[in-house]
Short mmCIF file of C-alpha atoms (C1' of nucleotides) in Angstrom, two decimals:
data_model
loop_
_atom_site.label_atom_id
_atom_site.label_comp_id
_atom_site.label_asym_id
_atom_site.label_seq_id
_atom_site.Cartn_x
_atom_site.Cartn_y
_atom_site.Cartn_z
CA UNK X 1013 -5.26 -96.26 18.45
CA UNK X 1014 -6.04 -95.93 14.66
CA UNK X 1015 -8.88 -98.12 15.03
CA UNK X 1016 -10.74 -95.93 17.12
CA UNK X 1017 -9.59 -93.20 14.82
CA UNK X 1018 -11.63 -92.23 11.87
CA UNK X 1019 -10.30 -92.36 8.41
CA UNK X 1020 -11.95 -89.36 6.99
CA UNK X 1021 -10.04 -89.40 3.76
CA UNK X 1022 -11.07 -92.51 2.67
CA UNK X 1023 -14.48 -92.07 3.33
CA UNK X 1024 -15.53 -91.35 -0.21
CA UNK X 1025 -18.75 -88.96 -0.53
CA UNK X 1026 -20.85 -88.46 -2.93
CA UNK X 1027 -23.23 -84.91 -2.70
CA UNK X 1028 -26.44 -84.68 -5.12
CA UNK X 1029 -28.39 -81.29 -5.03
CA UNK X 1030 -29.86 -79.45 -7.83
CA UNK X 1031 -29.34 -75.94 -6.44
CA UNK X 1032 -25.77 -74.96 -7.00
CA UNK X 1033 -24.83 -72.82 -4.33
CA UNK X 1034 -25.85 -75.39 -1.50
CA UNK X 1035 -24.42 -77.76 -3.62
CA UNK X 1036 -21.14 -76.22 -3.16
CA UNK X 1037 -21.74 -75.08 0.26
CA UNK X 1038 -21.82 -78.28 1.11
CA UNK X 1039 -19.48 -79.59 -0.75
CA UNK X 1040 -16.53 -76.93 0.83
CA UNK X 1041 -17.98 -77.88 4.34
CA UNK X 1042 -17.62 -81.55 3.90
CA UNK X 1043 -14.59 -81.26 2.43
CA UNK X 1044 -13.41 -78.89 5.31
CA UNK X 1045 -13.94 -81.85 7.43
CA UNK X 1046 -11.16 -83.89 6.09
CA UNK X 1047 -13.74 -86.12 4.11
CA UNK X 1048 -13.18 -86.78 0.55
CA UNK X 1049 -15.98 -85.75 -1.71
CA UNK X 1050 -15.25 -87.81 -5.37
CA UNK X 1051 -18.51 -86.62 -6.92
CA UNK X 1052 -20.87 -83.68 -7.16
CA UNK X 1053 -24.11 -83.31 -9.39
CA UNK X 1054 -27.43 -81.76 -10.03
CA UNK X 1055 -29.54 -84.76 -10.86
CA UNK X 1056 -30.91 -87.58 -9.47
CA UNK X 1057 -30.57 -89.72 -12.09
CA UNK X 1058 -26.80 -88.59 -12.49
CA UNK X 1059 -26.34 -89.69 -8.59
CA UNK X 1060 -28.16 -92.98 -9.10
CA UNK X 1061 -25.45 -94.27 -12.28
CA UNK X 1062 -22.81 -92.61 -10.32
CA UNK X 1063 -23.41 -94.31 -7.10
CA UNK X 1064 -24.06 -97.91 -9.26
CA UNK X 1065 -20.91 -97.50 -11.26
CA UNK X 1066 -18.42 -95.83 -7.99
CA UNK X 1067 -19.62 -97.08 -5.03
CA UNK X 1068 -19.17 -94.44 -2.62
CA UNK X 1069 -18.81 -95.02 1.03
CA UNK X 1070 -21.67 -92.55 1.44
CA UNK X 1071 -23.72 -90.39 -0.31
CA UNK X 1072 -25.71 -86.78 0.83
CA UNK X 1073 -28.80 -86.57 -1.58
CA UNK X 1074 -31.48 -83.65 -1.80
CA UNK X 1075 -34.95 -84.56 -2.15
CA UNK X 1076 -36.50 -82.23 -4.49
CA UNK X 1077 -33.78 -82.64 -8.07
CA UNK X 1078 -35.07 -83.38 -11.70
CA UNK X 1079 -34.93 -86.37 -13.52
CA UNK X 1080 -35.24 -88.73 -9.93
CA UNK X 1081 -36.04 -87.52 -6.83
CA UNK X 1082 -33.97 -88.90 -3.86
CA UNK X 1083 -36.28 -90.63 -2.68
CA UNK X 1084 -36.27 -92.81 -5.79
CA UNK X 1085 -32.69 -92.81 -6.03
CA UNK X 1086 -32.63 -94.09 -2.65
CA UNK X 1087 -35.17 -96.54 -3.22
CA UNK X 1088 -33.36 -98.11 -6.21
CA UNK X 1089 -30.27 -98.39 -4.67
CA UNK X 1090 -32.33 -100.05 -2.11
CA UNK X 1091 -33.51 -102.58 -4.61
CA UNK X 1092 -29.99 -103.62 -5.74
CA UNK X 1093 -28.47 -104.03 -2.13
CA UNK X 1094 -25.96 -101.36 -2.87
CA UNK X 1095 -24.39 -100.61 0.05
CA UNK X 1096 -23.44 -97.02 0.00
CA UNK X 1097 -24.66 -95.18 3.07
CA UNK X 1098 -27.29 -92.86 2.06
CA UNK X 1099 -28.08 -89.59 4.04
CA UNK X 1100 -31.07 -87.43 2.59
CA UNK X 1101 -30.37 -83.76 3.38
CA UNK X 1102 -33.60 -82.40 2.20
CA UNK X 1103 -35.88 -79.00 3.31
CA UNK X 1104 -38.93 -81.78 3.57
CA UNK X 1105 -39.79 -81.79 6.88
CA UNK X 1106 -42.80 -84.19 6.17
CA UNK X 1107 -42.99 -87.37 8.57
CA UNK X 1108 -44.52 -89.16 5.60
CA UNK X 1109 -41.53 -88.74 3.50
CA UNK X 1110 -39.57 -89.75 6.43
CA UNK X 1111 -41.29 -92.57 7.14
CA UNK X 1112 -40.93 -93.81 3.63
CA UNK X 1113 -37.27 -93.02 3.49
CA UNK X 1114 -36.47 -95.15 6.74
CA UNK X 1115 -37.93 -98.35 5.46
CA UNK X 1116 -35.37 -98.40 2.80
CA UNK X 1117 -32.35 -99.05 4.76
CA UNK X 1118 -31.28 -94.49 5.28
CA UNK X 1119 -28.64 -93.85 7.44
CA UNK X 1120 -29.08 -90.17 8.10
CA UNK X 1121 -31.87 -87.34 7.28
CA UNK X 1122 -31.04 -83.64 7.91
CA UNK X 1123 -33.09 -81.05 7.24
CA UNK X 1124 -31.50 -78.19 5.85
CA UNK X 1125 -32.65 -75.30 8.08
CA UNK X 1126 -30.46 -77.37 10.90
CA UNK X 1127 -27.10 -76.47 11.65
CA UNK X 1128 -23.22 -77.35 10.28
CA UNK X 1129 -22.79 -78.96 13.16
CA UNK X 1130 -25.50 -81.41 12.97
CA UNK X 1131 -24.38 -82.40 8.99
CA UNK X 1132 -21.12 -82.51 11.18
CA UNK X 1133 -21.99 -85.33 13.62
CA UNK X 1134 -24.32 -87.26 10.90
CA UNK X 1135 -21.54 -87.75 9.28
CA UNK X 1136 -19.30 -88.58 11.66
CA UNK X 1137 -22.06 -91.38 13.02
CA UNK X 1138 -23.23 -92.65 9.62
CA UNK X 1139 -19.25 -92.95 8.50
CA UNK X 1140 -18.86 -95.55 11.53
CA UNK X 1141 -21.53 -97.40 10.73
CA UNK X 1142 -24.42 -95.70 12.79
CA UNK X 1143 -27.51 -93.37 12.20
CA UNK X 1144 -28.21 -90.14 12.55
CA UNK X 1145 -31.96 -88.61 12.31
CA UNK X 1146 -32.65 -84.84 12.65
CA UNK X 1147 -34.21 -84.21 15.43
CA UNK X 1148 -36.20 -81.52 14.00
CA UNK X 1149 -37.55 -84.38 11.98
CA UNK X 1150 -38.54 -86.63 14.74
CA UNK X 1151 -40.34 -84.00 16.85
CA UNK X 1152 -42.37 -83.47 13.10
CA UNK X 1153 -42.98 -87.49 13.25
CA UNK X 1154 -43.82 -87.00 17.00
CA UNK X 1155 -46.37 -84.61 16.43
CA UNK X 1156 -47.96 -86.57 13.85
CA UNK X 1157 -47.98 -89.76 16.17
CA UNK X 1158 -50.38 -88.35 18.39
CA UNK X 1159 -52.91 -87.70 16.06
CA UNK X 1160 -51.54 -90.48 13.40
CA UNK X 1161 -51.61 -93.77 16.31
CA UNK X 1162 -52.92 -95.88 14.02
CA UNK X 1163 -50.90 -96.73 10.99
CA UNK X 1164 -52.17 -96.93 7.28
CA UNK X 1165 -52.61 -99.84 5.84
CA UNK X 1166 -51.57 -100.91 2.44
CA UNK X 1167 -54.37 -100.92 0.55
CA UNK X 1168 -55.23 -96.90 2.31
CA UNK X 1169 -51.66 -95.90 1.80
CA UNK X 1170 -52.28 -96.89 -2.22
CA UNK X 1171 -55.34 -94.84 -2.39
CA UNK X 1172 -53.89 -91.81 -0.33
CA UNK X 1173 -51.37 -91.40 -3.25
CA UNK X 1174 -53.79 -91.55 -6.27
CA UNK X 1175 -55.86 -88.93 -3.99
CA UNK X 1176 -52.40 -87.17 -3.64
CA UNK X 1177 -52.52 -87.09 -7.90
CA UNK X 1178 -55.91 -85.56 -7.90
CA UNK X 1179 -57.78 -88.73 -8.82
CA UNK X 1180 -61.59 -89.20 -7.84
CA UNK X 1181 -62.70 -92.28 -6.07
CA UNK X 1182 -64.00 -93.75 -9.18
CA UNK X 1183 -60.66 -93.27 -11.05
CA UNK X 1184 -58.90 -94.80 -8.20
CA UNK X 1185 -61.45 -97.86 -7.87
CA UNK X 1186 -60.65 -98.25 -12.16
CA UNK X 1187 -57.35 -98.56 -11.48
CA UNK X 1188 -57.22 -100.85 -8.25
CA UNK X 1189 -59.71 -103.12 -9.97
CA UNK X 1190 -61.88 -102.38 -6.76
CA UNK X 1191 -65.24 -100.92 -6.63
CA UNK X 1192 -65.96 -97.27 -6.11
CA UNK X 1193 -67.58 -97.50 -3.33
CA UNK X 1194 -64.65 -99.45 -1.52
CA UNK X 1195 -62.38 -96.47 -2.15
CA UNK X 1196 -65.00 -94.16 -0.64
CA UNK X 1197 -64.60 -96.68 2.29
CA UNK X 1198 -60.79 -96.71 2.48
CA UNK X 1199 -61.21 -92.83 2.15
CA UNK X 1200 -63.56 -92.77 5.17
CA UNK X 1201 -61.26 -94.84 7.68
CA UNK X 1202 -57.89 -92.72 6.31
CA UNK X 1203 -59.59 -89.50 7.28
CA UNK X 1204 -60.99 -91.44 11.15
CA UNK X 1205 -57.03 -92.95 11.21
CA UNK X 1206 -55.18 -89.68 10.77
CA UNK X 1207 -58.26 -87.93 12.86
CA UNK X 1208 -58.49 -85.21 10.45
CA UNK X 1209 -61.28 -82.58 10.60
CA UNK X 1210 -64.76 -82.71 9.03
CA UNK X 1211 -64.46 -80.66 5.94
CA UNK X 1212 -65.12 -80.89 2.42
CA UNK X 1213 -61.82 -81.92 0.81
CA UNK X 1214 -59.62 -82.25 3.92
CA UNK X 1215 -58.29 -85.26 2.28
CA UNK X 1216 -57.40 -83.75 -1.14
CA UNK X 1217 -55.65 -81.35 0.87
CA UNK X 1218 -53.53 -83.63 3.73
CA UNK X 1219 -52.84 -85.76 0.59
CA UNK X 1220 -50.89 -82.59 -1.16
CA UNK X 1221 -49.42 -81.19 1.44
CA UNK X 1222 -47.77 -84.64 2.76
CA UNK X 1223 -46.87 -86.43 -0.67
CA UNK X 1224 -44.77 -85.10 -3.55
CA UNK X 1225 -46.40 -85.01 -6.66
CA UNK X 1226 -45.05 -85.79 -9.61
CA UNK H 1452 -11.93 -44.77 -15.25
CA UNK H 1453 -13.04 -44.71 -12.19
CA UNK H 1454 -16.42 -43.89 -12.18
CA UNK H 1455 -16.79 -47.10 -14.69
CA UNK H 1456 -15.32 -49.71 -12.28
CA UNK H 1457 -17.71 -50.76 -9.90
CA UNK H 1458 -16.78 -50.30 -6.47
CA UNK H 1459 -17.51 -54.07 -5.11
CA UNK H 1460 -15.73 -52.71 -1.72
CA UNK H 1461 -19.16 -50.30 -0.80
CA UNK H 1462 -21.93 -52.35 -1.89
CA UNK H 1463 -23.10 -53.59 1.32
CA UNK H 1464 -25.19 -56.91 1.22
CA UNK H 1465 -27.42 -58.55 3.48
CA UNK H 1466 -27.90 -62.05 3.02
CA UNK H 1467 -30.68 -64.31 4.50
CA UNK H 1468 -31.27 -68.03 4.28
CA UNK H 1469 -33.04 -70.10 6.66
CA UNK H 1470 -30.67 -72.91 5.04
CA UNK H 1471 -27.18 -72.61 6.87
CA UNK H 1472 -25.32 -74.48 4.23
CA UNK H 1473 -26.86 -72.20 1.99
CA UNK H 1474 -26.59 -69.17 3.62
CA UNK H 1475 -22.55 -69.84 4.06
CA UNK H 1476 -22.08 -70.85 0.52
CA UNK H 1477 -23.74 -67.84 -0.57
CA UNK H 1478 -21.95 -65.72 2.07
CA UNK H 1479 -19.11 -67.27 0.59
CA UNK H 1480 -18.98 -66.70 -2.96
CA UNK H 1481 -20.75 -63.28 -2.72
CA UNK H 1482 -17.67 -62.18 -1.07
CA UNK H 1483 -15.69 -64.11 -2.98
CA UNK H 1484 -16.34 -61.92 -5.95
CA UNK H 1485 -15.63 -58.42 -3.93
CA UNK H 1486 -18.93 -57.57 -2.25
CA UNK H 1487 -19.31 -56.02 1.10
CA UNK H 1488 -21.51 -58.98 3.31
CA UNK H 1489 -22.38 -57.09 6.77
CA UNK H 1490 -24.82 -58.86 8.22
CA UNK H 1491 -26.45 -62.64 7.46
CA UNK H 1492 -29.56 -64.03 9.41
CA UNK H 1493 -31.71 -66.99 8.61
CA UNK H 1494 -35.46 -65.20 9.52
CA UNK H 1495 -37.17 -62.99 7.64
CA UNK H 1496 -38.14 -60.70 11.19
CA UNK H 1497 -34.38 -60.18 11.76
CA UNK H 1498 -33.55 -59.54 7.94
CA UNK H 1499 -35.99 -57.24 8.26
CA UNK H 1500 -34.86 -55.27 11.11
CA UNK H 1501 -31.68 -54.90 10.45
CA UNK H 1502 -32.47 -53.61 6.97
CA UNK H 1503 -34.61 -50.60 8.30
CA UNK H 1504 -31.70 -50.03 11.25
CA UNK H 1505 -29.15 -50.34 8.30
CA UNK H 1506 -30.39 -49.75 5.08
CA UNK H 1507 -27.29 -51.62 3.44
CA UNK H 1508 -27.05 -50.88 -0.83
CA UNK H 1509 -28.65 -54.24 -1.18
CA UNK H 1510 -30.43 -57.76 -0.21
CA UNK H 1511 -30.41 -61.08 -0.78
CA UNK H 1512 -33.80 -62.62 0.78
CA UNK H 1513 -35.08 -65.99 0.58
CA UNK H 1514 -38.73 -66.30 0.16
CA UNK H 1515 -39.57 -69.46 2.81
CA UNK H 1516 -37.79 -68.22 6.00
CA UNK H 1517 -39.70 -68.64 9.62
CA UNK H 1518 -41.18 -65.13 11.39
CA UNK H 1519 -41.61 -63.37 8.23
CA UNK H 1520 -41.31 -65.31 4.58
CA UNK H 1521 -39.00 -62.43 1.93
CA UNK H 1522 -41.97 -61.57 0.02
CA UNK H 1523 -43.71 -59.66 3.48
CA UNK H 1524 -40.12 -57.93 4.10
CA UNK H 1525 -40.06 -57.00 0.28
CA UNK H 1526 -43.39 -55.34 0.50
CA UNK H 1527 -43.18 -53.44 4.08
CA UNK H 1528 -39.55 -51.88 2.96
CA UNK H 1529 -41.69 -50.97 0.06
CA UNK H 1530 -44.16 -49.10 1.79
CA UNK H 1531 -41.30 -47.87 3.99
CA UNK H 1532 -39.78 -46.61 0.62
CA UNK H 1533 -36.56 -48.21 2.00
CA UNK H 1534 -34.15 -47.60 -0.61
CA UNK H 1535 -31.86 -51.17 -0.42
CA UNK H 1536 -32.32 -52.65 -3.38
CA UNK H 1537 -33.69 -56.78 -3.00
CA UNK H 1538 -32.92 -59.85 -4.85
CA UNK H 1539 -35.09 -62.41 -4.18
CA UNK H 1540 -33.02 -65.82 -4.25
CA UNK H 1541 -35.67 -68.51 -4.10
CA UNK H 1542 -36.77 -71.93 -4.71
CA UNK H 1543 -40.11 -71.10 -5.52
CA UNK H 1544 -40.47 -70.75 -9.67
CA UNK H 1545 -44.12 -70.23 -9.99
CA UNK H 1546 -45.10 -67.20 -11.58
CA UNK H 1547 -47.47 -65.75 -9.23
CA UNK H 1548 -44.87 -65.45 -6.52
CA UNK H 1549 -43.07 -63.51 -9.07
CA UNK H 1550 -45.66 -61.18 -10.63
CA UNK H 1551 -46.41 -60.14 -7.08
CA UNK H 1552 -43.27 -59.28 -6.10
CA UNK H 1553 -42.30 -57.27 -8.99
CA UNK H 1554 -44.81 -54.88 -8.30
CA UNK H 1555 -43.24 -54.14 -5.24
CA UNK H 1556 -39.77 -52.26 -6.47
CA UNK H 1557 -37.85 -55.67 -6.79
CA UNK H 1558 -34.73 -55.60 -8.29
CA UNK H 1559 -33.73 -58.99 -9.15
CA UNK H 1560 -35.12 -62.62 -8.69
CA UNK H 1561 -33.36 -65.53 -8.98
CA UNK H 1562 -34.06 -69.35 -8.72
CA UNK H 1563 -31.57 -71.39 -6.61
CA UNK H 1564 -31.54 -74.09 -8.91
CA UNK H 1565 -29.82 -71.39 -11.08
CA UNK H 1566 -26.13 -71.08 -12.02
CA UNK H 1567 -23.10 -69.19 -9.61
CA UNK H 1568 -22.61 -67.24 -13.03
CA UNK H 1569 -26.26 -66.33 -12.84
CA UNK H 1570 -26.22 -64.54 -9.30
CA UNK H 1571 -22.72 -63.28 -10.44
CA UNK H 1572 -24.16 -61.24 -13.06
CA UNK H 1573 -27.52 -60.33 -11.51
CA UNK H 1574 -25.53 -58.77 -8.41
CA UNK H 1575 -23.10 -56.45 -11.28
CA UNK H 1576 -26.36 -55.37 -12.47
CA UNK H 1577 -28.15 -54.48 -9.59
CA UNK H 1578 -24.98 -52.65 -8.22
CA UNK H 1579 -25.17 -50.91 -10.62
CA UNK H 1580 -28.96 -49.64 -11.11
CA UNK H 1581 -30.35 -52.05 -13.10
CA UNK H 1582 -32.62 -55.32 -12.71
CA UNK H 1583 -32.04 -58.91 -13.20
CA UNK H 1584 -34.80 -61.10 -13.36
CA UNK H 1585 -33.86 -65.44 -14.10
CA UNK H 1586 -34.82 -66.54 -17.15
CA UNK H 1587 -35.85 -69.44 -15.83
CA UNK H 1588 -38.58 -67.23 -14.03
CA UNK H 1589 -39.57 -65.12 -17.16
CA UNK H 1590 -40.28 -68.93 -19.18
CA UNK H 1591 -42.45 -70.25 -16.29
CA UNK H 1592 -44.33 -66.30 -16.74
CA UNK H 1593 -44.18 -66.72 -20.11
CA UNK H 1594 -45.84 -70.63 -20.00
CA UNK H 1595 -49.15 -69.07 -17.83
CA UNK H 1596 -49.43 -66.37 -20.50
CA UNK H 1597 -50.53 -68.41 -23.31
CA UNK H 1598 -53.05 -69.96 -20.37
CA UNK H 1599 -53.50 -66.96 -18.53
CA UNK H 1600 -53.71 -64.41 -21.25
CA UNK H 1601 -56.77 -62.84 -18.75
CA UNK H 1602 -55.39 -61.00 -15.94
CA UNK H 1603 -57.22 -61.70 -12.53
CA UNK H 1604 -59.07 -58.97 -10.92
CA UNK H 1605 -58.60 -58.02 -7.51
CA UNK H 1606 -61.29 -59.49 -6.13
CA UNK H 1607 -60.63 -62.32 -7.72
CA UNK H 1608 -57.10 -62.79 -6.57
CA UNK H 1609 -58.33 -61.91 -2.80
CA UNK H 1610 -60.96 -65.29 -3.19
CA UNK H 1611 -57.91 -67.00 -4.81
CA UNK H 1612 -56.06 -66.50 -1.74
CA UNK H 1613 -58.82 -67.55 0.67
CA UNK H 1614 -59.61 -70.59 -1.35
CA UNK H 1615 -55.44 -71.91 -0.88
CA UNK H 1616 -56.68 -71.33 3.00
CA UNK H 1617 -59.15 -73.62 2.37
CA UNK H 1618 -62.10 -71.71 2.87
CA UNK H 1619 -65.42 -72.40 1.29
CA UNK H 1620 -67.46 -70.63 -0.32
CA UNK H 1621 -69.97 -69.45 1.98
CA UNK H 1622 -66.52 -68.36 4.62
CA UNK H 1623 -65.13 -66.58 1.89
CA UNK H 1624 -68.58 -64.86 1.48
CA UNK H 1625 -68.40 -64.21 5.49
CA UNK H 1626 -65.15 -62.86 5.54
CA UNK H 1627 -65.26 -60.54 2.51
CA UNK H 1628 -69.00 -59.53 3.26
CA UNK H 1629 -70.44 -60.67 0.13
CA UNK H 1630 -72.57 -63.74 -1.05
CA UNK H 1631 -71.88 -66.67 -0.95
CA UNK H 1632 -73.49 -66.74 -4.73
CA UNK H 1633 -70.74 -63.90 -5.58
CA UNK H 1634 -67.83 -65.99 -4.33
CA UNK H 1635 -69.24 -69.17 -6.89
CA UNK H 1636 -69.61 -67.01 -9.84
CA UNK H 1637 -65.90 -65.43 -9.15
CA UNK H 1638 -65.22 -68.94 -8.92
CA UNK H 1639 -66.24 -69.53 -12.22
CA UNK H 1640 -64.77 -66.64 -13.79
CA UNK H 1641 -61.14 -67.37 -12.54
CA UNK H 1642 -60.81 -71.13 -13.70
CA UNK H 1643 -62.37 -69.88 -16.72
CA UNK H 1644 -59.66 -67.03 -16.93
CA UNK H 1645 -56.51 -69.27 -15.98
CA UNK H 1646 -58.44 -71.77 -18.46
CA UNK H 1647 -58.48 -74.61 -15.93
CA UNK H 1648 -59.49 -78.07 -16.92
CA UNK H 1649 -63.21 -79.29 -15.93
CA UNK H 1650 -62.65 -81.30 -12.72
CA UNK H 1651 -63.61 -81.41 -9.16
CA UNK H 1652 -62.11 -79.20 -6.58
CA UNK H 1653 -59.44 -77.84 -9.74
CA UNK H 1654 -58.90 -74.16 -7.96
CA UNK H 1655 -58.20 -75.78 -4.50
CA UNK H 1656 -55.68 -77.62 -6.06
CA UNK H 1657 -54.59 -74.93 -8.01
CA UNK H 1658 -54.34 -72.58 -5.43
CA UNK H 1659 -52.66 -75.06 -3.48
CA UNK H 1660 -49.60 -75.06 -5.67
CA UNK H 1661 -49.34 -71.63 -6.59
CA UNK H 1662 -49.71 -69.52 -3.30
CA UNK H 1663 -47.67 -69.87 -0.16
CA UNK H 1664 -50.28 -70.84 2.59
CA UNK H 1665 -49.43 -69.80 5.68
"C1'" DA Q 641 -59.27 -124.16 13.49
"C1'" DA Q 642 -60.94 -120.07 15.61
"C1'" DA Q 643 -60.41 -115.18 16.28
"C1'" DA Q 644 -58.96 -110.76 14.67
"C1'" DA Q 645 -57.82 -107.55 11.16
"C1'" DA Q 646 -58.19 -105.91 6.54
"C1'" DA Q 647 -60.38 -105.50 2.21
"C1'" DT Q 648 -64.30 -105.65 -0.27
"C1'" DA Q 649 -69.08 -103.85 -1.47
"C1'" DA Q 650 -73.63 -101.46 -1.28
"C1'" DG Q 651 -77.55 -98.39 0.10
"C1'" DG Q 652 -78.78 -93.93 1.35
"C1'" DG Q 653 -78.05 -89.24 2.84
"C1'" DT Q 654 -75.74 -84.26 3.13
"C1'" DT Q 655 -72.95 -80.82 1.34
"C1'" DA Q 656 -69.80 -77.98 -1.36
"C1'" DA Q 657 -67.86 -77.19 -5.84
"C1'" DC Q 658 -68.78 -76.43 -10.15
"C1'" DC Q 659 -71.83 -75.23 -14.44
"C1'" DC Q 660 -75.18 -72.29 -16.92
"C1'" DT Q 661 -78.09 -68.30 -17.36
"C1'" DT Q 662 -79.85 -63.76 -16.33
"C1'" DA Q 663 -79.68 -59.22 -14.22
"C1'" DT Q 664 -78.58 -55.12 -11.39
"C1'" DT Q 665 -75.23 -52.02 -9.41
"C1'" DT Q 666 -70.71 -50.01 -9.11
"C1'" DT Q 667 -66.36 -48.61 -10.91
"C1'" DT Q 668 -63.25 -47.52 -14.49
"C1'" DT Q 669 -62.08 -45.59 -18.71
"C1'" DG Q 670 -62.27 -43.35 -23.30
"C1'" DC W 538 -71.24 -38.45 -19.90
"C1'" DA W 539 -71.49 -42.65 -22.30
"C1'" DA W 540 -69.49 -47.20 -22.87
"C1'" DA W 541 -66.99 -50.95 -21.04
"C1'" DA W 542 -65.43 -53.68 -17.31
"C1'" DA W 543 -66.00 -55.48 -12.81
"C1'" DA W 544 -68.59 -56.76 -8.90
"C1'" DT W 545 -72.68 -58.08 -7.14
"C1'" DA W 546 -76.63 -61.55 -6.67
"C1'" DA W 547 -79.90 -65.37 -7.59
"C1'" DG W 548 -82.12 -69.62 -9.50
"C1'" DG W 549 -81.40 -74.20 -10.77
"C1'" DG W 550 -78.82 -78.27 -11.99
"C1'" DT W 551 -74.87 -82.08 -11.74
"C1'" DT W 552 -71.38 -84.37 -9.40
"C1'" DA W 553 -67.84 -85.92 -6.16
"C1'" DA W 554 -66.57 -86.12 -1.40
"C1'" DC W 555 -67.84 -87.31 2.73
"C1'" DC W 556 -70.93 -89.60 6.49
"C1'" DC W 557 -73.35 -93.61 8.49
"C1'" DT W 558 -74.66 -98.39 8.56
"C1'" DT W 559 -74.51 -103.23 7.40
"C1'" DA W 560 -72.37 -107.35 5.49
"C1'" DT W 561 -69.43 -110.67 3.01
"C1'" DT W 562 -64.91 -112.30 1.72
"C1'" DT W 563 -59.97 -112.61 2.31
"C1'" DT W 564 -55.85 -112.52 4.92
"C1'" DT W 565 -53.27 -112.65 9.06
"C1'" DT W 566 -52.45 -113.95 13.61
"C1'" DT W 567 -52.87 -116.70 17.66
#
DNA sequence: AAAAAAATAAGGGTTAACCCTTATTTTTTG
DNA sequence: CAAAAAATAAGGGTTAACCCTTATTTTTTT
């Protein structure tokens, strides 16, 4: 039955996380699992040419690294139709981010307070083709669908990241090429859509805790 | 020379990570290199605990852990005047985490985005009396200095604090039983001290990204 | 082509954050 | 005990964020 069986060794992985120790955590627990890790870095933008040149089977990034963030990486590869299997293993626990990540083709996000054993069985789905979401992360998305039912549009999405970068309204509407008072619109039905509370700044301050600033 | 040879064999560690992969790989290596690991956990409640029940030679705490975050088990062995000696072993590189907790009898701080050699040599110094604090830690210090030549009073710091919780003015007035006028001028005084720029909601935002809201 | 959804814009109002100045009281320090 | 530093308070002004309403244009869907 060796087609039921799963060749671990040649499933090529690449890990990406700029703090050492988990880096090599991982690394000896992935490795542990008969899989056969060909690259390890601290960089996003090291895991990005890596991946491009290589071509791993599959790839573990972190979120949070210098240079790139995974996301990016992620979204890049994303852009070029490369088809190693990404898996973001990231302490973000954000739906947001999530929900950004899983338009762009992701095959797995962990969350690293989870367990070996779920890194275990994400990559044991993802390596035969299938996906594996925390589900620590989808109870987060969950809780956020209740209150977050009706989805952002484009145009609000836009403007919730310039908010996220600490612009005003009128900074925003300068560099949109809309008026002012249309982002103080779009601001308006963001705060009824998410059904956030009526206080000074409450957007400012979803904006920062959901989005990461650059 | 016995009595120059450090006896790895009796320094008892405590290790705790709220990241498993983490955790292990620090497990791991600290080991690796001779030290005694007793115990590991992944909250700060149970770190905690165990330390006062304990008291092992040292401790390697995390700063975001769930029940208790390493900075609040840092401070109440402190006022215990527990005698384990702590390493925080962090993520979070922004000086005000740091000036707080070496106040507090801290022995070493590292960032995790720092080197294996790094926590190598921080844990030979601490064994043996002395502290280790990241360089990488003492240039982000250093960086506010130039800004924040001023230190921050402590009245000032306690607005600071309610202002990340996203009080107003007039509730920070409330809770700290003095006018709302008081809390403005404060205000004033602290972006002028930190030497903020001139914008719109600045010490939210500033507060935002250098306290740990809870 | 008509209906629905999204984006655009404006007028008008409230509030909190910030700025500046002045001034008294309390605490700390030389 | 003086002098300096910190905390307290108030008056008065500007601005950006948010709220509500109405209305036109553009895009999408049926």
């Amino acid at each position: 039955m060796k087609n039921c069986a799963l060749d671990k060794n040649s499933m090529t992985i690449l890990i990406a996380d700029d703090h050492p120790l988990t880096l090599y955590g991982t690394q000896a627990f992935v490795t542990s699992l008969g899989y056969k890790v060909v690259h390890i870095c601290t960089d996003g933008q090291e895991a990005f040419e890596w991946i491009v040149m290589h071509q791993p089977k599959m790839a573990i990034l972190d979120i949070s690294m210098p240079q790139m963030d995974g996301l990016e990486v992620l979204e890049k590869l994303h852009q070029r139709g490369i088809s190693t299997r990404i898996i973001l293993f990231t302490m973000h626990k954000e739906a947001t981010i999530y929900k950004r990540a899983k338009n762009m083709g992701l095959s797995g996000y962990l969350l690293k307070e989870g367990s070996e054993d779920e890194l275990k069985l994400c990559l044991e789905t993802v390596a035969q083709g299938g996906k594996y979401m925390s589900k620590l992360i989808l109870k987060e998305v969950n809780k956020h669908q209740t209150s977050e039912s009706e989805e952002l549009t484009f145009a609000e999405k836009k403007v919730l990241e310039l908010i996220a970068q600490q612009k005003t309204s009128k900074q925003i509407g300068d560099l949109l090429f809309i008026s002012e008072k249309t982002v103080e619109k779009h601001r308006s039905n963001i705060i009824q859509k998410l059904n956030l509370p009526k206080e000074k700044n409450i957007l400012l301050h979803w904006a920062m805790k959901h989005f990461i600033d650059k």
